[in-house]
Amino acid sequence: MKNNNYIFNLKVQKIEQFCLFELAWGEGQRLTTQINYPPALTQLYKDWQRAYLNFYRSDQMRGRTVDGGVARLTIDWHAELVKAEAKLMYEFHRWLRSAELYEIRAQIAQASQQLIKEKTETNEAVQIFLTCAPLELARFPWEAWELGNEFATNHAIQFIRTPLNISTQAQEKRQGRPRILAILGDDTGLNFKAEKESLKSLLRIADVEFVGWQPQHTAAEVIQEITDAIADDRGWDVLFFAGHSNETDLTGGELGIAPGVSISISEIAPQLSAANKRGLQVAIFNSCSGLSIADALIDLGFGQVVVMREPIHNSVAQGFMVRFLQGLAKHLDVYESLTEARQFLRMDKSHTYPSSYLVPSLFCHPGASLYRISQFRWKQHLRQSIPNRLEAIALAVSLSLGVLVPFQELLLETRLLTQSVYRNTTGQISSEEAPPVALVQIDTESIYRAGLPNTQLLPMNRSYIAKLIDSTRKLNASVVGLDFIFDTPQKDPPSADRDLGAAVRQAVDANMWLMFAAVLEENREVGANEALRINDWDWTLQGYIDAYPNFLEVPDVKQDCRKTCPFPYLLSLVQLAKQEVEALPQPQTNRQQNLRAELLNVIQQHQKPGNLSALSQWRSPFGLQPILDYSIPPEQVYTTIPAWQLIENPNINKFPLLSKQVVLIAVGSDERLGIAHGTPDRSPAPTAVSYWTQQEWLTGGETLAYMIHHFLNRRLVIPIPDIWMIGVAIILAKITVLIVRIQPRLSLSRRRQIMAGAVGAVILYGLAGLQLYISAAILLPWFLPSSVFLAYVLPATRRNNHA
């Protein structure tokens, strides 16, 4: 906070032929003096004003006219203006150097010298907030008071004007990237090109938007556009006006916004007040006679107002504003930028634009800090990345839905159905390859033909399973999986376990790889009980059938597959090993070594490139679990064989592919078959599967068949988490919003184009995702990321909705 000892309030009041000077500072310190007002000063000001107006109203800058090629000298208003300025400034400074004002001058100079001692390395300056009454005094060029010369102090003393009456507190500066609203009014006889170019040069550090009169607009349309722009919900930092303006006694000044059309400050006071509450700090009026405008705006709570106290020539206004905006671009504050512009007019343009440096003034609210465009640092980047209310709602909802399991299942179900339709529509279905799995299902017809009573269905009659194993052996099946758990003896029929054991031994001695199902319990598999003498782990295999719905069960990287291994994964390894490994151990009943351990050791040592090495060495990227791709038609995944057909007619000509397929024996969708009473081994068929087959149920055997298909064909579809893509969508949306915001105010057609572009981008992303799913086995979520993207972008185009 700035030290009050360096902030002075100087009040100058003219009462008849006397002037009262009152200086206040610090903790209630005050100096008061009365001095005679020189009557000549008023006349000198009028003389200067007359010369000033005549010089700048001339068509030629030097005040000469040319007739027939011979220069004819008229009144040299340039010379008159220079003389009038010199006389005015001499008398003005002589008056301010009066002995009566010595204590006031000395106090200010003392503060300036003290500030130099205390803060030699800062740009802090002594500030004098000047209030003048009546208006006659306010017209004098108080900014030119060379107060420090008398006391040889070179440190800056800032003269800042402030109105006599202020009824509103200054507002806080808005956060985020600076926003500048440029209102271009009636341009009759004027040219705003230089102002436009200078304002556009600020686009690298601020958002600049233009509104104003256009020939095709009516006066009412212009007024509506300007008022709507001022009251924009996003708020502004700086308001710029270029055009014609004038002082008024009661309405705070008026602005020429179109040929023959003016609007008073009081008419747009509600919009200006609303903009001020949203952070509008600075108003710059590059127009004529703005004293009453400044008073009115400071009274509304504006922090700073830059005005021209006198009529200003178009060329002078352009030159001043170019330098002023260059100062803002260099991150100077408003006072420093104004000083640079005044110095430019005084030093570089004194001959071309005489006296023009005396005209600009800065009015400031005593409670406001001088505005500057801050350099954009990482904290501001971070602040801009914070979502607004609507964005926060969209983000919170999407993140919540992104981790809500039922909703995720619904999204996956819908996406797989969409993939099925897309795959079918685009003809991306391979019909040449034979299904890698033969699914032998014990269905209702098989139960009926075998005459199996309900008491022999749960658990399934093992003598019947033995018949199925015998039939597959006769058909030369080499890899067979049994989706049954044989953990307890079966007493009905009495010979069930003996029949199954005999069939298993015959199959193994025929070099059949048999795999039994198990379930996971505390990091171990519980499956077939060797005490039942059905099998032996030296010549048969086992894998667990536990799996999450819709996901492909892959081996746990933290577990040894020799101890726990997924059923479909191990079956697939066996099938690939039989095709690629020459020295593969063979399943024989006379073996004395654990078959699974030996098999996995051989596979681990297998180094030749191929499907086996790729599958055995595959690791899920980032720990993401692949999904089951139900968009593939079931007829490409497995061949369904009713159990009764295999038993009644095990003819190799009828099942020619069985010897090359993985055979999976499982129960069908009959509700009497399953894991336990009242728990059939089935679930509602995914809509993606129903799209192809119109089936109502998907059995556990069919799910295992999909898994085996995916392992054998390396169809491992990785789902990218919604939360990841929501993050990407937010980044892209923020970039898009920033691009939208730096554009000039958008017309309705342009706004529609951006909205259509955003929607089109979402549609293209969806189509690309559908194809990427098929081609690269990557599932990119669409619904939630797209919703977040549109929730960020579409409101931004709606807020920026003016032409």
Coordinates of C-alpha atoms in Angstrom, one line a residue, residues 572-573 576-577 579-580 606 608-618 711-714:
S572 CA -5.0 -69.7 -26.5
L573 CA -1.3 -70.2 -25.6
L576 CA -0.6 -71.1 -30.6
A577 CA 2.2 -73.2 -29.1
Q579 CA 1.3 -74.3 -34.2
E580 CA 4.6 -72.6 -33.6
H606 CA 10.5 -69.5 -27.3
K608 CA 10.9 -66.7 -32.6
P609 CA 8.6 -63.8 -33.6
G610 CA 5.0 -64.7 -34.1
N611 CA 1.6 -64.7 -32.5
L612 CA 2.8 -66.9 -29.6
S613 CA 5.6 -64.5 -28.6
A614 CA 3.4 -61.5 -29.1
L615 CA 0.7 -62.9 -26.8
S616 CA 3.0 -64.3 -24.1
Q617 CA 5.0 -61.0 -23.9
W618 CA 2.0 -58.7 -24.2
F711 CA -6.2 -63.8 -27.7
L712 CA -5.7 -65.9 -30.8
N713 CA -6.2 -63.0 -33.2
R714 CA -4.5 -60.4 -30.9

